[in-house]
Amino acid sequence: MPWAADAPVVLLAGGVGGARLAHGLHFHLGERLTVVVNSADDLERHGLAVWPDHDTVMYTLAGLDDRERGWGLRDETWNVMEQLQRLGQDAWFALGDRDIATHLVRTELLRDGTRPTEAARRLQAALGISARILPMTDDLVRTRVRTDDGWLDFQTYFVRLHQEPAVLEVAFEGAPAASATWEVTTAVRSAAAVLVAPSNPIVSVGPILAVPGIQEALAETRRRGTPVVAMSGIVGGRALRGPADRMLASLGHEASALGVARLYAPWVDVFVIDQVDAALAPQIEALGLRVVVTDTIMSDDAARARIAGEMLAAAGVAGS
Ligand code: GDP
Ligand code: CA
C-alpha cells in the first residue's frame, strides 16, 4: 500500500449532507477523519463571523446538533434574536443564543490575527472533537448566484429568499486569488482515500474544487492510486433537502444521480448511488465510474455508520 495504515481519510463536505456522512465516518475512523469543509457560504452577521457549513459538521461530530432542524445546536434558545429585533435590527439570519458563543469566540480569534484554520481547530478542540475539520481555504471565497433579480449573496438567496429564485449562474468570488492551505493539500496528498459527501455538487462541492491547489492535490493523490469515492445527494431525481435538484436543472444539468455523475466523472473513481436509482448504473458506468448501489438515506446513527462503512469498503479502507 502506498499509504500508512493511519493515513487520513479525507471527506469533502458541505453542511447537512456533509455532516451526516462525517458523523458515520467518525464512528469508524475517529481521529483519522479529516473533513475539508466548504467555506464559501460563510458570512458576517451582526459583526460576527458565521460559518454555517463548518459549524453544522462541528456540532454534529460533537453530538450537539439539532437533528430535527438540521442546523444549529440542540436545546437552543433565541433571546438574542428577539432583542436584536426590538433594537430594530433585521434578524433574517437566525442565530441561537448558544450558537452565538461560537461566533463570538471565532470572531475574536480572527480579529487577533488567528488563521481561520487555526481558529476552527481551537473551537473543535474545545468541543472535544477528535476528527479534524479544515476550512477549504484561509482566504475569503464567497458564493454568489445570478437570478432574474441579478447577482445575490449566497445566504440572501438561501436563507432570506428561501432558495425560491431560479439560479441562472454561480460564481465563487475570491476563488481565483485564494489558495489551499498546507493542511488541506497535505491531508489530500497523504490520504488513504478521498470521499465526497452527498452535498450540493454546485454550491458545496463546487467551491472546494474552485480553490487553486485542491484539484491539483486530488489529481496527484489519484495518480498514486488513492481512490476518490463520491455519494449522490440526488435520490430519485430529488434532493432530500435544499435546492440541489432545482439548481442542477436551472444550470442546464440533469437533476439526477446521472447528472451529478457527469459533473464528477473527470475526478472521481467510484460513485455511490441510492437503490432507487439502480437503473442509472449502466449509464454512470459508461462514464468510466465504478458504481456502488445501496440505501443511502442516513436517517439514524446506525444508517450513517453502515453507509460510511460501505463507502470505506468501496475505497479499500479498513474501518476500526
Ligand atoms: P448544506 O450545505 O447544509 O446545504 O448541505 P450539503 O450541501 O452538505 O448537503 C445537501 C445535500 O445533501 C442535499 O442535496 C441532500 O439531498 C443531500 N443529503 C442530505 N442527507 C442525505 C442522505 O441521508 N443521503 C443522501 N444520499 N443525500 C443526502
Ligand atoms: Ca452550505
Coordinates of C-alpha atoms and ligand atoms in Angstrom, one line a residue:
M1 CA 0.0 0.0 0.0
P2 CA 1.3 3.4 -0.9
W3 CA -0.1 5.0 2.3
A4 CA 0.4 4.4 6.0
A5 CA -2.2 2.4 8.0
D6 CA -3.1 5.6 9.9
A7 CA -3.2 7.8 6.8
P8 CA -6.1 10.2 6.9
V9 CA -9.4 9.6 5.2
V10 CA -10.4 13.0 3.7
L11 CA -14.1 13.9 3.3
L12 CA -15.1 16.9 1.1
A13 CA -18.2 18.3 2.6
G14 CA -20.9 21.0 2.8
G15 CA -23.3 21.4 5.7
V16 CA -26.1 18.9 6.3
G17 CA -25.2 16.1 3.8
G18 CA -21.6 16.6 4.8
A19 CA -22.3 16.4 8.5
R20 CA -24.4 13.2 8.2
L21 CA -21.7 11.3 6.3
A22 CA -18.9 12.8 8.5
H23 CA -20.8 11.5 11.5
G24 CA -21.0 8.0 10.1
L25 CA -17.3 8.1 9.2
H26 CA -16.3 9.3 12.6
F27 CA -17.7 6.1 14.1
H28 CA -15.2 4.1 12.0
L29 CA -12.2 6.4 11.8
G30 CA -12.1 8.7 14.9
E31 CA -9.1 11.0 14.6
R32 CA -8.2 9.5 11.2
L33 CA -11.1 11.5 9.7
T34 CA -10.2 14.9 8.1
V35 CA -13.2 16.9 6.8
V36 CA -12.5 19.6 4.3
V37 CA -15.5 21.9 4.5
N38 CA -17.0 24.5 2.2
S39 CA -16.4 28.0 3.5
A40 CA -18.0 29.9 0.6
D41 CA -21.3 30.1 2.4
D42 CA -19.7 31.9 5.4
L43 CA -21.0 35.4 6.2
E44 CA -20.7 38.2 8.6
R45 CA -23.9 38.9 10.6
H46 CA -24.2 41.5 13.4
G47 CA -20.4 41.9 13.3
L48 CA -19.8 38.1 13.8
A49 CA -18.1 35.6 11.7
V50 CA -20.7 32.9 10.9
W51 CA -19.5 29.7 9.3
P52 CA -22.7 27.6 8.6
D53 CA -21.2 24.5 6.9
H54 CA -18.2 24.2 9.3
D55 CA -20.5 24.6 12.3
T56 CA -23.0 22.1 11.1
V57 CA -20.2 19.5 10.8
M58 CA -18.7 20.6 14.1
Y59 CA -21.9 20.4 16.1
T60 CA -22.8 17.1 14.6
L61 CA -19.4 15.5 15.4
A62 CA -19.7 16.9 18.9
G63 CA -23.1 15.3 19.3
L64 CA -24.7 18.8 19.9
D65 CA -26.6 19.2 16.7
D66 CA -30.4 19.6 16.4
R67 CA -31.4 16.8 14.2
E68 CA -35.0 18.0 13.6
R69 CA -34.0 21.4 12.5
G70 CA -30.9 20.2 10.6
W71 CA -28.7 23.1 11.7
G72 CA -27.6 24.8 14.9
L73 CA -27.5 23.4 18.4
R74 CA -29.9 21.2 20.3
D75 CA -31.9 22.8 23.1
E76 CA -31.2 26.3 21.7
T77 CA -32.9 29.5 22.8
W78 CA -33.4 32.7 20.7
N79 CA -33.3 35.6 23.2
V80 CA -30.6 37.5 21.4
M81 CA -32.6 37.4 18.1
E82 CA -35.7 38.7 19.9
Q83 CA -33.7 41.5 21.4
L84 CA -32.0 42.4 18.1
Q85 CA -35.4 42.8 16.5
R86 CA -36.5 45.0 19.4
L87 CA -33.4 47.1 18.6
G88 CA -34.6 47.5 15.1
Q89 CA -32.2 45.0 13.5
D90 CA -33.2 42.9 10.6
A91 CA -32.8 39.4 12.0
W92 CA -33.4 37.3 8.9
F93 CA -30.5 35.0 9.6
A94 CA -31.4 33.2 12.8
L95 CA -28.6 32.7 15.3
G96 CA -29.3 30.9 18.5
D97 CA -28.0 32.1 21.9
R98 CA -25.5 29.3 22.4
D99 CA -24.5 29.3 18.8
I100 CA -23.6 33.0 19.1
A101 CA -21.0 32.0 21.7
T102 CA -19.2 30.1 18.9
H103 CA -19.3 33.1 16.6
L104 CA -18.1 35.4 19.4
V105 CA -15.0 33.2 20.2
R106 CA -14.3 32.8 16.4
T107 CA -14.7 36.5 15.7
E108 CA -12.3 37.4 18.4
L109 CA -9.7 34.8 17.3
L110 CA -9.9 36.1 13.7
R111 CA -9.7 39.7 14.9
D112 CA -6.5 38.8 16.8
G113 CA -5.0 37.5 13.6
T114 CA -5.5 33.8 14.1
R115 CA -5.7 31.9 10.8
P116 CA -9.2 30.6 10.0
T117 CA -7.9 27.0 10.0
E118 CA -6.3 27.5 13.5
A119 CA -9.5 29.2 14.8
A120 CA -11.5 26.3 13.5
R121 CA -9.2 23.8 15.2
R122 CA -9.4 25.6 18.6
L123 CA -13.2 25.5 18.6
Q124 CA -13.2 21.8 17.6
A125 CA -10.7 21.1 20.4
A126 CA -12.9 23.0 22.9
L127 CA -15.8 20.8 21.9
G128 CA -13.7 17.6 22.3
I129 CA -13.8 16.6 18.6
S130 CA -11.1 14.1 17.7
A131 CA -11.5 14.4 13.9
R132 CA -10.2 17.5 12.0
I133 CA -12.5 19.9 10.2
L134 CA -10.5 22.1 7.9
P135 CA -11.9 25.1 6.1
M136 CA -11.2 24.6 2.4
T137 CA -9.0 27.8 2.5
D138 CA -7.9 30.6 4.8
D139 CA -8.8 33.1 2.1
L140 CA -12.1 34.8 1.6
V141 CA -14.2 33.0 -1.0
R142 CA -17.9 33.8 -1.4
T143 CA -20.6 32.1 -3.5
R144 CA -22.8 34.5 -5.4
V145 CA -25.8 33.4 -7.6
R146 CA -27.3 35.1 -10.5
T147 CA -31.1 35.2 -10.6
D148 CA -33.7 37.1 -12.5
D149 CA -33.1 39.9 -10.0
G150 CA -29.4 40.0 -10.6
W151 CA -26.5 38.7 -8.5
L152 CA -27.2 37.8 -4.9
D153 CA -25.1 36.9 -1.9
F154 CA -25.5 33.2 -1.3
Q155 CA -27.2 33.5 2.1
T156 CA -29.6 36.2 0.7
Y157 CA -30.7 33.6 -1.8
F158 CA -30.5 30.6 0.5
V159 CA -32.0 31.9 3.8
R160 CA -33.6 35.3 3.1
L161 CA -35.3 34.2 -0.1
H162 CA -35.7 30.6 0.9
Q163 CA -34.0 29.4 -2.3
E164 CA -37.0 30.4 -4.3
P165 CA -35.4 32.3 -7.3
A166 CA -34.1 30.2 -10.1
V167 CA -30.3 30.1 -10.1
L168 CA -29.0 31.0 -13.6
E169 CA -25.3 31.3 -12.9
V170 CA -23.0 30.7 -9.9
A171 CA -19.7 32.5 -9.1
F172 CA -17.1 31.9 -6.4
E173 CA -15.9 35.3 -5.7
G174 CA -12.3 35.4 -4.5
A175 CA -11.6 31.8 -5.5
P176 CA -9.1 32.6 -8.3
A177 CA -6.9 34.5 -5.8
A178 CA -7.3 32.1 -3.0
S179 CA -5.0 29.2 -2.2
A180 CA -5.4 25.9 -0.4
T181 CA -3.9 25.6 3.0
W182 CA -1.0 23.2 3.6
E183 CA -3.2 21.4 6.0
V184 CA -5.7 20.6 3.2
T185 CA -3.2 19.8 0.5
T186 CA -1.1 17.6 2.9
A187 CA -4.2 15.7 4.0
V188 CA -5.3 15.1 0.4
R189 CA -1.8 14.1 -0.7
S190 CA -1.3 11.7 2.2
A191 CA -4.9 10.3 2.2
A192 CA -5.7 6.6 2.1
A193 CA -8.9 7.7 0.4
V194 CA -10.8 10.9 -0.5
L195 CA -14.6 10.7 -0.1
V196 CA -17.1 13.2 -1.3
A197 CA -20.3 13.8 0.8
P198 CA -23.7 13.8 -0.9
S199 CA -23.5 17.6 -0.6
N200 CA -24.8 20.0 -3.1
P201 CA -22.5 19.5 -6.1
I202 CA -22.8 23.1 -7.3
V203 CA -22.5 25.2 -4.2
S204 CA -21.0 22.9 -1.6
V205 CA -18.5 20.7 -3.5
G206 CA -18.1 23.3 -6.3
P207 CA -16.3 25.9 -4.2
I208 CA -13.9 23.4 -2.7
L209 CA -12.8 22.4 -6.2
A210 CA -12.5 26.1 -7.2
V211 CA -9.8 26.7 -4.6
P212 CA -6.5 26.7 -6.5
G213 CA -4.4 23.8 -5.3
I214 CA -7.1 21.4 -4.3
Q215 CA -7.8 19.8 -7.7
E216 CA -4.0 19.5 -8.3
A217 CA -3.7 17.7 -4.9
L218 CA -6.6 15.4 -5.8
A219 CA -5.1 14.6 -9.2
E220 CA -1.7 13.9 -7.6
T221 CA -3.2 11.6 -5.0
R222 CA -5.2 9.7 -7.6
R223 CA -2.1 9.2 -9.8
R224 CA -0.6 7.5 -6.7
G225 CA -3.5 5.1 -6.6
T226 CA -5.7 6.7 -3.9
P227 CA -9.4 6.4 -4.9
V228 CA -11.9 9.2 -4.8
V229 CA -15.4 7.9 -3.8
A230 CA -18.4 10.2 -4.1
M231 CA -22.0 9.7 -3.0
S232 CA -25.0 11.1 -4.8
G233 CA -27.1 13.6 -2.9
I234 CA -29.7 13.4 -5.6
V235 CA -32.0 10.4 -4.9
G236 CA -34.8 9.5 -7.3
G237 CA -34.3 12.9 -9.0
R238 CA -34.8 14.9 -5.8
A239 CA -32.6 16.5 -3.2
L240 CA -33.5 15.3 0.3
R241 CA -33.4 18.9 1.4
G242 CA -32.2 22.1 -0.1
P243 CA -32.2 23.3 -3.7
A244 CA -29.6 21.0 -5.4
D245 CA -32.1 19.4 -7.7
R246 CA -33.6 22.7 -8.9
M247 CA -30.2 24.3 -9.1
L248 CA -28.8 21.4 -11.3
A249 CA -31.8 21.8 -13.7
S250 CA -31.7 25.6 -14.0
L251 CA -28.0 25.4 -14.7
G252 CA -28.6 23.0 -17.6
H253 CA -27.6 19.7 -15.9
E254 CA -29.8 16.7 -15.4
A255 CA -31.3 16.6 -11.9
S256 CA -30.4 13.0 -11.2
A257 CA -27.6 10.9 -9.9
L258 CA -26.5 10.6 -13.5
G259 CA -26.3 14.4 -13.8
V260 CA -24.1 14.5 -10.7
A261 CA -22.0 11.7 -12.0
R262 CA -21.4 13.6 -15.2
L263 CA -20.0 16.5 -13.2
Y264 CA -17.9 14.2 -11.1
A265 CA -16.6 11.8 -13.7
P266 CA -13.4 13.7 -14.5
W267 CA -12.1 13.5 -10.9
V268 CA -14.0 10.6 -9.2
D269 CA -13.4 6.8 -9.3
V270 CA -16.3 5.3 -7.5
F271 CA -19.9 6.7 -7.4
V272 CA -22.3 5.6 -4.7
I273 CA -26.0 5.9 -5.7
D274 CA -29.2 5.0 -4.0
Q275 CA -31.0 1.8 -4.6
V276 CA -34.0 3.7 -6.1
D277 CA -31.6 4.9 -8.9
A278 CA -30.2 1.4 -9.6
A279 CA -31.4 1.6 -13.2
L280 CA -28.9 4.5 -13.8
A281 CA -25.9 2.4 -13.0
P282 CA -25.1 1.3 -16.6
Q283 CA -25.1 4.9 -17.9
I284 CA -22.9 6.0 -14.9
E285 CA -20.5 3.1 -15.6
A286 CA -20.3 4.2 -19.2
L287 CA -18.8 7.5 -17.9
G288 CA -15.9 5.4 -16.6
L289 CA -17.0 5.3 -12.9
R290 CA -17.4 2.2 -10.8
V291 CA -20.9 2.2 -9.3
V292 CA -22.0 1.1 -5.8
V293 CA -25.7 0.8 -5.3
T294 CA -27.1 0.9 -1.7
D295 CA -29.6 2.5 0.6
T296 CA -28.1 6.0 1.0
I297 CA -30.6 7.5 3.4
M298 CA -28.7 8.4 6.5
S299 CA -31.7 8.6 8.8
D300 CA -30.2 7.5 12.1
D301 CA -26.9 6.6 13.7
A302 CA -27.0 3.0 12.5
A303 CA -27.7 4.0 8.9
R304 CA -24.9 6.6 9.0
A305 CA -22.4 4.1 10.2
R306 CA -23.5 1.4 7.7
I307 CA -23.3 3.8 4.7
A308 CA -20.0 5.2 5.9
G309 CA -18.7 1.6 6.2
E310 CA -19.8 0.8 2.7
M311 CA -18.0 3.9 1.3
L312 CA -14.8 3.0 3.1
A313 CA -15.1 -0.6 1.8
A314 CA -15.6 0.8 -1.7
A315 CA -12.4 2.9 -1.1
G316 CA -10.5 -0.2 0.1
V317 CA -10.1 1.3 3.6
A318 CA -10.5 -0.9 6.6
G319 CA -12.5 0.8 9.4
S320 CA -11.9 0.1 13.0
Ligands
GDP1 P1 -25.9 22.4 3.1 O1 -24.6 23.0 3.0 O2 -26.4 22.4 4.5 O3 -26.9 22.8 2.1 O4 -25.8 20.8 2.9 P2 -24.9 19.9 1.9 O5 -24.6 20.6 0.6 O6 -23.8 19.3 2.6 O7 -26.0 18.8 1.6 C1 -27.2 19.0 0.9 C2 -27.4 17.7 0.1 O8 -27.2 16.6 0.9 C3 -28.8 17.7 -0.5 O9 -28.8 17.7 -1.9 C4 -29.4 16.4 0.0 O10 -30.1 15.6 -0.9 C5 -28.1 15.6 0.4 N1 -28.4 14.7 1.6 C6 -28.7 15.1 2.8 N2 -28.9 13.9 3.6 C7 -28.7 12.9 2.8 C8 -28.7 11.5 3.0 O11 -29.0 11.0 4.1 N3 -28.4 10.7 1.9 C9 -28.1 11.2 0.7 N4 -27.9 10.4 -0.3 N5 -28.1 12.5 0.4 C10 -28.3 13.4 1.5
CA2 CA -23.9 25.1 2.9

